[in-house]
Amino acid sequence: MKQIEVVLISGRTAEQGASLEVGKTSERYFNSVAVVELSAADADALGLGEGDPVEVSTPHGSVVVRSRRSEGLDPGLAFFPYGPWANQVFGAHTGGTGMPPFKGVKATLRPAKGEPPTLRELVEALRRESR
Amino acid sequence: MRSLIVKGGYVYDPLNGVDGERMDILISGGKVVEELDEREAKVVDASGMVVMPGGVDLHSHIAGSKINIGRVLRPEDHRKDPVPRTRLTRSGVGYSCPSTFVAGYRYAQLGYTSVMEAAMPPLGARHVHEELNDTPILDRTAFTLFGNNYFTLKYVKAGDMGMLKAFIAWLLRATRGYAVKIVNPGGVENWKWGRNVGGLDDLVYNFEVSPRQIITSLARANEELGLPHTIHLHCNNLGVPGNYETTIDTMEAVRDIKPREGRRATVHIVHCQFNALDGDNWMNVRSGAAKIARYVNAHSHVTLDIGQAIFTDTTTMTGDGPWQFRLHNLTGNKWVNSDVEMEAGAGVVPYTFRKNNPANAIQWAIGLELALLIYDPWRVYMTTDHPNGGPFTFYPKVISWLMSRKARTETMLEIHKACMRRTTLAGIYREYDFGEIATVTRAATAKALGLKDKGHLGPGADGDVSVYDIDPTDWRPSMYRQVEKAFSRAAYTIKGGEIVVKDGEVVAAPPGTTIWADVKIPEDAEEELMRDLEADFRSYYTISLANYPVQDEYLPVQERVAVDGRRGW
Amino acid sequence: MTVIRDVVCPFCGCLCDDLEVTVEGNKIVKTRNTCAISSAKYMHHEENRITAPSVDGREVPLDEAVEAAAEILASARRPLVYGLSSTECGAIAKAVELAELVGGVVDNTASVCHGPTILALQAVGESKCTLGEVKNRADLVIFWGCNPTEAHLRHLIRYSGMPKGLYTPEGRKGRYIVAVDVRETRMKRLADQFLKIEPNGDFELLSALRAAVREVKVQAETVAGVPREQIEALAERMKRVKMGVIFFGLGLTQSDGRHMNIDAAVGLVADLNHHTKFVLTPMRGHYNVAGANTVTAWQTGYPYAVDFSRGYPRYNPGEYTAVDLLARGEADAALIVASDPAAHFPADAARHLARIPVVTLDQKVNMTTMLSKVVIPVATAGVEAEGTAYRMDGVPIRLRKVVEPSDGVLPDAEVLQMIIDRVRALKEGA
């Protein structure tokens, strides 16, 4: 199974901002946030076509999102728009600062099948895991 | 609200010539009255106690951006003094950067009923008013910063007195301010390039005007407009050994300004202790208070407040950006700087006044020297420049030093000998009496501020009264600890005819009133000003002129003091 | 049709106040001077709205929802009040009052945004200015770990890049812009110099710059991937300009080192003040997160992570911050105002919101509302309600109301007051 190690950064994008103002249940939000950006070299290494599903994993969790190529990223660096899909893989350990590690976190990327979970499916998952 | 009779206390009401007479104070409808229906009134038994008008603090930093920066900066200060909530009062924190609710309660517990926020940056005026609205009980004003404002500098450079006056009137209304505040004129503008001014005749970059020109222009404009208070001035060179000369030069610079009708003063010098240093450097620094006092005694156009230093850990916060950077470098303490576009600046640095530090010992002496060497208590007022010299909760201690040589001596013996060798304090025998204390903490300050209904207990005055549990007929200066205790916890504080403090505890917390100066000017002057403002706001500010003035919503309880500025035009 | 001018945008910390909104009847039909995000907010503000209060997913009258909310909060042992950065100051003040009343914790989104900046300020301070000072004087502007082209869309146009100000008549041409980031964003094209830094290398690079400013020789060939020559050249430039500013964002606050990264930046700027005028300014994300800190600080003394369980305010980031309270499973009830922690907190913390009763006041459906026991729709501040907001640089501006909210939808300050009144009654009755 092909997989690569990357350093993950999350952050805001204009599209993420605009689409959340439309509504987080909107398709526009889903399309702009349930994605992970990676370099062309890494996408090729994983055999991913543009938009193909990819699984992002850390010791804290994993999630399937659509992949997107980005010119600005070096191989080994991946960008995850700020939102609930990214938060499936970031941990909550703040080291006494109140701030979880949202940037500079090691993750594994693997090609995946299927669609990213919808917002409602993420809510169901939180409910399930809370029991 | 029921009427009140404050019965049988020893009343000190210097503005009405009452000096310890046993009498009743009658309050009805929130005002002092000559007679009322005794059957309906509640009696407050003040027998054996001192009765004064509610305290009027004319210079304190309690509301606004730099105060809040101080709060955020200093969680360690708060942890010393947490304040739990009660059924009636909100929780908070005290000490040198009190939260707003606590500031209101504590001032009231000391018997104060009016406090003046000493420095309001216009762009942050909304912030000042929001914090004042969360400061219970106290009536208040805020002084608008003018001394480094782009428009001030522009009109001073052009020599355009008409536009300067129009601007003062407009900005006071836009900020709901009460007086013209000036901080290190010219220096704070130069600090925006990392520089300062070193004296009255240095020049401000790009404007090529001097602090002397700024001060005299604003003083003249202030008096011609007939504003209720004089200019309120933090001199150049604060904290620099040898600066007493700048202070005297500053006072001299406004000597020939014609004061408005009804007063002799043309300038109020703030926290003069910090500007009364003699010597050349921190090694040979000594007190310049005697020289300042000599000048003030000989010239009736000056009033000042002392800015007394207290031996404690406190927080300095002023609009004097370059001075705060200097203090950061002197101490190594954490430093926040905040420059406000087009208008002003500020800085915050924690500071500890230490007993074994010779400079601090001298500074402590200077504040008291000023109060004791200046003969006229109507012109020298008691402050600590809260929190710069120390928290206002130390006012009772300052009162005890003023009233008792023994109290002073006891402190002098605990601190560095420099206070004996390099100041005149040890040789001063004068002791304030209760009437003089009433003068320098309420009567004179209210008069200097032009607040006609404050600071006295004649008919028509606001029903603001403080009662202290101390018998003046059975008191001697050696009993200074009693004074400190009594003034720390008012037996009663009455605000607007309502008892708000009883036995040092808050029993009611009504909102205070924000008083501001509404200055009328000729219409054509206003129109000309607006054209100028519209152009410059668009070009240089980052807020639109339409969004700039403070809206009515920020003054839920307000009092407009109408000033007709057209007479001197 | 009415054109409302000088409208204040309620999205990001830029708090642009030059918007124009055209309203027909009670509908927004057009906007001018808005960025893409702001335009989306105004033009789509009616979509995906929660239309009525609900308890357990059932629509109920407002009074019933308020009662249910009050019961949850009054009976909780460790209630958390959180959010607050996307609403106006009156609501924030009410939230603090409510947290005090129920002996709970009040925290705001700064804890996952610029909380570390506040921690650094509390340790070493900060030298800053309002945005007009940048517009009027700055000839060197450094963007460190932030991307205004995606998060603060008009920042460069209004404040930091293009404007011609009092002493910057050349506008963009008179400014040297540097961007420091781990990846090439659109800032690379906009900036005069782009420094690519290794992830988690900010503390080292800032320290190396500081050393260079102090003329201490940097030994390493590269620091955090940046060659020594570039570091020395930048330090020289920083000392020689008339006024420099560093705008910094989550790249510093969220990477390894957290508050120590900002500590290093503050120290660098303080050292530069011995050579010239230099300041730094955090790029606050939400339009009123600065207001949330400001109001909380003046009322309690502390800017966020405030605990009232002993009847007086206590402060301890890491203990009273929302992510920690939820991740440790410590909160037993939550009131969420104007925020979506179920989506924006790591799942390990968000999960706890599914275990405890949650009351949410918000405009639109989101993950937190889906998990909440009580949901109360509220008016959108800056669109349907007035109030104060504090810009990223601390300047307070009054938000305008351009349209009426739907029937029965009140501003959150009013709803919070209703909850406060009910909680007080419940506590007195008990």
Tab-separated table of C-alpha atoms in Angstrom, chain B residues 180-413:
chain	number	residue	atom	x	y	z
B	180	VAL	CA	-7.966	69.245	27.304
B	181	LYS	CA	-5.299	66.743	28.309
B	182	ILE	CA	-1.722	67.155	27.123
B	183	VAL	CA	0.971	64.498	27.596
B	184	ASN	CA	4.618	65.148	26.738
B	185	PRO	CA	3.566	67.520	23.960
B	186	GLY	CA	5.513	66.834	20.800
B	187	GLY	CA	7.386	63.972	22.381
B	188	VAL	CA	4.756	61.337	21.686
B	189	GLU	CA	4.541	62.384	18.043
B	190	ASN	CA	8.338	62.127	17.752
B	191	TRP	CA	8.168	58.723	19.431
B	192	LYS	CA	6.317	57.509	16.374
B	193	TRP	CA	9.709	57.790	14.712
B	194	GLY	CA	11.440	56.381	17.770
B	195	ARG	CA	12.467	59.773	19.118
B	196	ASN	CA	11.365	62.242	21.798
B	197	VAL	CA	11.742	65.892	22.723
B	198	GLY	CA	14.192	67.047	25.359
B	199	GLY	CA	12.845	70.467	26.176
B	200	LEU	CA	10.255	73.113	25.466
B	201	ASP	CA	12.006	74.429	22.386
B	202	ASP	CA	12.887	71.195	20.611
B	203	LEU	CA	11.021	70.712	17.369
B	204	VAL	CA	8.476	68.095	16.392
B	205	TYR	CA	9.528	66.273	13.217
B	206	ASN	CA	7.599	67.234	10.075
B	207	PHE	CA	5.585	69.883	11.884
B	208	GLU	CA	8.513	72.008	13.103
B	209	VAL	CA	6.554	73.285	16.078
B	210	SER	CA	7.810	73.208	19.637
B	211	PRO	CA	6.254	71.913	22.851
B	212	ARG	CA	6.168	75.532	24.034
B	213	GLN	CA	4.037	76.496	21.045
B	214	ILE	CA	1.738	73.515	21.541
B	215	ILE	CA	1.242	74.255	25.236
B	216	THR	CA	0.698	77.984	24.902
B	217	SER	CA	-1.635	77.615	21.937
B	218	LEU	CA	-3.776	75.032	23.676
B	219	ALA	CA	-3.772	77.058	26.912
B	220	ARG	CA	-4.894	80.174	25.086
B	221	ALA	CA	-7.554	78.311	23.147
B	222	ASN	CA	-8.737	76.637	26.344
B	223	GLU	CA	-9.181	79.949	28.165
B	224	GLU	CA	-10.758	81.738	25.197
B	225	LEU	CA	-13.300	78.948	24.850
B	226	GLY	CA	-13.970	79.237	28.574
B	227	LEU	CA	-13.691	75.527	29.286
B	228	PRO	CA	-14.558	74.549	32.850
B	229	HIS	CA	-11.040	73.218	33.631
B	230	THR	CA	-7.632	74.542	32.617
B	231	ILE	CA	-5.354	72.521	30.369
B	232	HIS	CA	-4.329	69.362	32.219
B	233	LEU	CA	-0.638	68.968	31.486
B	234	HIS	CA	1.882	66.119	31.846
B	235	CYS	CA	5.153	67.945	31.266
B	236	ASN	CA	8.007	67.047	28.942
B	237	ASN	CA	10.989	65.207	30.404
B	238	LEU	CA	9.053	63.186	32.925
B	239	GLY	CA	11.336	60.992	34.980
B	240	VAL	CA	14.552	62.694	33.895
B	241	PRO	CA	16.808	63.970	36.695
B	242	GLY	CA	17.006	67.746	36.436
B	243	ASN	CA	13.529	68.000	34.942
B	244	TYR	CA	12.296	70.485	37.550
B	245	GLU	CA	13.673	73.163	35.259
B	246	THR	CA	11.453	72.041	32.395
B	247	THR	CA	8.502	72.106	34.772
B	248	ILE	CA	9.203	75.657	35.913
B	249	ASP	CA	9.826	76.764	32.322
B	250	THR	CA	6.507	75.200	31.389
B	251	MET	CA	4.646	77.017	34.124
B	252	GLU	CA	6.362	80.236	33.166
B	253	ALA	CA	5.398	79.756	29.503
B	254	VAL	CA	1.698	80.097	30.296
B	255	ARG	CA	2.012	82.846	32.884
B	256	ASP	CA	0.753	85.606	30.624
B	257	ILE	CA	-2.201	83.734	29.202
B	258	LYS	CA	-5.397	85.484	30.198
B	259	PRO	CA	-7.477	83.018	32.216
B	260	ARG	CA	-11.180	82.783	31.628
B	261	GLU	CA	-13.491	84.686	33.912
B	262	GLY	CA	-13.721	83.336	37.410
B	263	ARG	CA	-10.292	81.779	37.781
B	264	ARG	CA	-6.645	82.709	38.117
B	265	ALA	CA	-5.168	79.414	36.939
B	266	THR	CA	-4.134	78.787	33.346
B	267	VAL	CA	-2.545	75.351	33.785
B	268	HIS	CA	-2.832	72.260	35.939
B	269	ILE	CA	0.438	70.310	36.180
B	270	VAL	CA	-0.176	66.646	36.764
B	271	HIS	CA	1.673	64.179	39.044
B	272	CYS	CA	4.293	66.838	39.642
B	273	GLN	CA	6.469	64.509	41.740
B	274	PHE	CA	7.718	62.798	38.573
B	275	ASN	CA	8.651	66.192	37.141
B	276	ALA	CA	10.315	67.665	40.235
B	277	LEU	CA	13.719	66.029	40.062
B	278	ASP	CA	16.925	67.981	40.605
B	279	GLY	CA	20.439	66.690	39.860
B	280	ASP	CA	21.938	65.452	36.594
B	281	ASN	CA	21.546	61.690	36.687
B	282	TRP	CA	20.248	58.833	38.791
B	283	MET	CA	23.415	58.827	40.882
B	284	ASN	CA	23.206	62.404	42.108
B	285	VAL	CA	19.449	62.932	41.748
B	286	ARG	CA	17.849	64.977	44.480
B	287	SER	CA	14.596	66.756	45.187
B	288	GLY	CA	13.602	69.771	43.158
B	289	ALA	CA	10.361	70.139	45.084
B	290	ALA	CA	11.477	73.212	47.056
B	291	LYS	CA	12.294	75.051	43.849
B	292	ILE	CA	8.963	74.136	42.299
B	293	ALA	CA	7.139	75.115	45.486
B	294	ARG	CA	8.875	78.474	45.522
B	295	TYR	CA	7.669	79.153	42.006
B	296	VAL	CA	4.130	77.967	42.664
B	297	ASN	CA	3.892	79.997	45.853
B	298	ALA	CA	4.854	83.114	43.924
B	299	HIS	CA	2.605	82.526	40.916
B	300	SER	CA	-1.115	82.048	41.228
B	301	HIS	CA	-1.748	80.803	37.685
B	302	VAL	CA	-0.637	77.250	38.489
B	303	THR	CA	-2.399	74.328	40.127
B	304	LEU	CA	-0.854	70.878	40.440
B	305	ASP	CA	-1.408	67.416	41.859
B	306	ILE	CA	1.348	65.592	43.633
B	307	GLY	CA	1.394	62.036	42.176
B	308	GLN	CA	2.628	60.582	45.471
B	309	ALA	CA	4.878	57.517	45.303
B	310	ILE	CA	4.003	54.506	47.463
B	311	PHE	CA	6.464	51.761	48.396
B	312	THR	CA	4.821	48.892	46.639
B	313	ASP	CA	4.773	46.990	43.386
B	314	THR	CA	2.574	48.910	41.007
B	315	THR	CA	2.017	49.442	37.289
B	316	THR	CA	3.070	52.549	35.392
B	317	MET	CA	0.814	53.527	32.526
B	318	THR	CA	0.929	56.861	30.771
B	319	GLY	CA	0.438	58.374	27.377
B	320	ASP	CA	4.164	59.136	27.392
B	321	GLY	CA	5.354	56.418	25.003
B	322	PRO	CA	9.059	57.334	24.962
B	323	TRP	CA	9.173	57.591	28.767
B	324	GLN	CA	7.692	54.114	29.114
B	325	PHE	CA	10.346	52.699	26.743
B	326	ARG	CA	12.978	54.397	28.854
B	327	LEU	CA	11.534	52.869	32.015
B	328	HIS	CA	11.550	49.443	30.352
B	329	ASN	CA	15.260	49.860	29.642
B	330	LEU	CA	15.995	51.131	33.164
B	331	THR	CA	14.240	48.235	34.838
B	332	GLY	CA	14.232	45.378	32.328
B	333	ASN	CA	10.539	44.898	33.139
B	334	LYS	CA	8.050	43.749	30.509
B	335	TRP	CA	6.852	46.602	28.339
B	336	VAL	CA	3.760	47.269	26.262
B	337	ASN	CA	3.736	50.170	23.846
B	338	SER	CA	0.656	51.339	21.984
B	339	ASP	CA	0.747	54.119	19.383
B	340	VAL	CA	-2.600	55.523	18.264
B	341	GLU	CA	-2.727	56.860	14.710
B	342	MET	CA	-2.946	60.623	14.295
B	343	GLU	CA	-3.497	61.241	17.980
B	344	ALA	CA	-1.535	59.816	20.849
B	345	GLY	CA	0.362	56.943	22.349
B	346	ALA	CA	0.718	54.968	25.546
B	347	GLY	CA	2.975	52.577	27.383
B	348	VAL	CA	2.675	50.244	30.338
B	349	VAL	CA	5.533	48.932	32.511
B	350	PRO	CA	5.300	47.308	35.951
B	351	TYR	CA	7.374	49.108	38.553
B	352	THR	CA	8.274	48.609	42.184
B	353	PHE	CA	9.060	51.552	44.446
B	354	ARG	CA	11.582	50.184	46.908
B	355	LYS	CA	12.385	51.549	50.345
B	356	ASN	CA	16.081	50.882	49.975
B	357	ASN	CA	16.296	52.512	46.553
B	358	PRO	CA	17.656	56.040	47.063
B	359	ALA	CA	15.878	57.467	44.026
B	360	ASN	CA	12.543	56.021	45.138
B	361	ALA	CA	13.097	57.354	48.644
B	362	ILE	CA	13.641	60.804	47.176
B	363	GLN	CA	10.561	60.473	44.983
B	364	TRP	CA	8.482	59.531	47.992
B	365	ALA	CA	9.663	62.627	49.807
B	366	ILE	CA	9.073	64.908	46.812
B	367	GLY	CA	5.329	64.286	46.643
B	368	LEU	CA	4.936	65.205	50.299
B	369	GLU	CA	7.301	68.180	50.035
B	370	LEU	CA	5.163	69.628	47.265
B	371	ALA	CA	2.026	69.292	49.360
B	372	LEU	CA	3.667	70.719	52.480
B	373	LEU	CA	5.820	73.501	51.001
B	374	ILE	CA	3.094	74.962	48.788
B	375	TYR	CA	1.084	77.173	51.154
B	376	ASP	CA	-2.202	77.249	49.336
B	377	PRO	CA	-4.168	73.983	49.638
B	378	TRP	CA	-6.511	75.304	46.969
B	379	ARG	CA	-3.763	74.807	44.403
B	380	VAL	CA	-2.071	71.527	45.310
B	381	TYR	CA	-4.049	68.289	45.261
B	382	MET	CA	-3.583	64.793	46.565
B	383	THR	CA	-3.196	62.015	44.013
B	384	THR	CA	-0.967	59.040	43.397
B	385	ASP	CA	-1.540	59.283	39.637
B	386	HIS	CA	-3.136	55.883	40.148
B	387	PRO	CA	-1.625	53.506	39.469
B	388	ASN	CA	1.683	55.128	38.475
B	389	GLY	CA	2.731	56.239	41.947
B	390	GLY	CA	0.684	53.541	43.582
B	391	PRO	CA	-2.878	52.203	43.798
B	392	PHE	CA	-5.550	54.701	44.931
B	393	THR	CA	-6.307	52.376	47.818
B	394	PHE	CA	-3.252	53.933	49.476
B	395	TYR	CA	-4.877	57.379	49.654
B	396	PRO	CA	-5.567	56.969	53.388
B	397	LYS	CA	-1.861	56.391	53.927
B	398	VAL	CA	-1.040	59.570	52.024
B	399	ILE	CA	-3.555	61.438	54.143
B	400	SER	CA	-1.846	60.158	57.281
B	401	TRP	CA	1.547	61.375	56.005
B	402	LEU	CA	0.102	64.804	55.260
B	403	MET	CA	-1.577	65.072	58.649
B	404	SER	CA	1.203	63.707	60.839
B	405	ARG	CA	4.895	64.429	60.992
B	406	LYS	CA	5.232	61.362	63.153
B	407	ALA	CA	3.810	59.217	60.367
B	408	ARG	CA	6.307	60.699	57.936
B	409	THR	CA	9.181	60.216	60.321
B	410	GLU	CA	8.321	56.596	60.889
B	411	THR	CA	8.424	55.962	57.152
B	412	MET	CA	11.596	58.025	56.720
B	413	LEU	CA	13.366	55.832	59.235
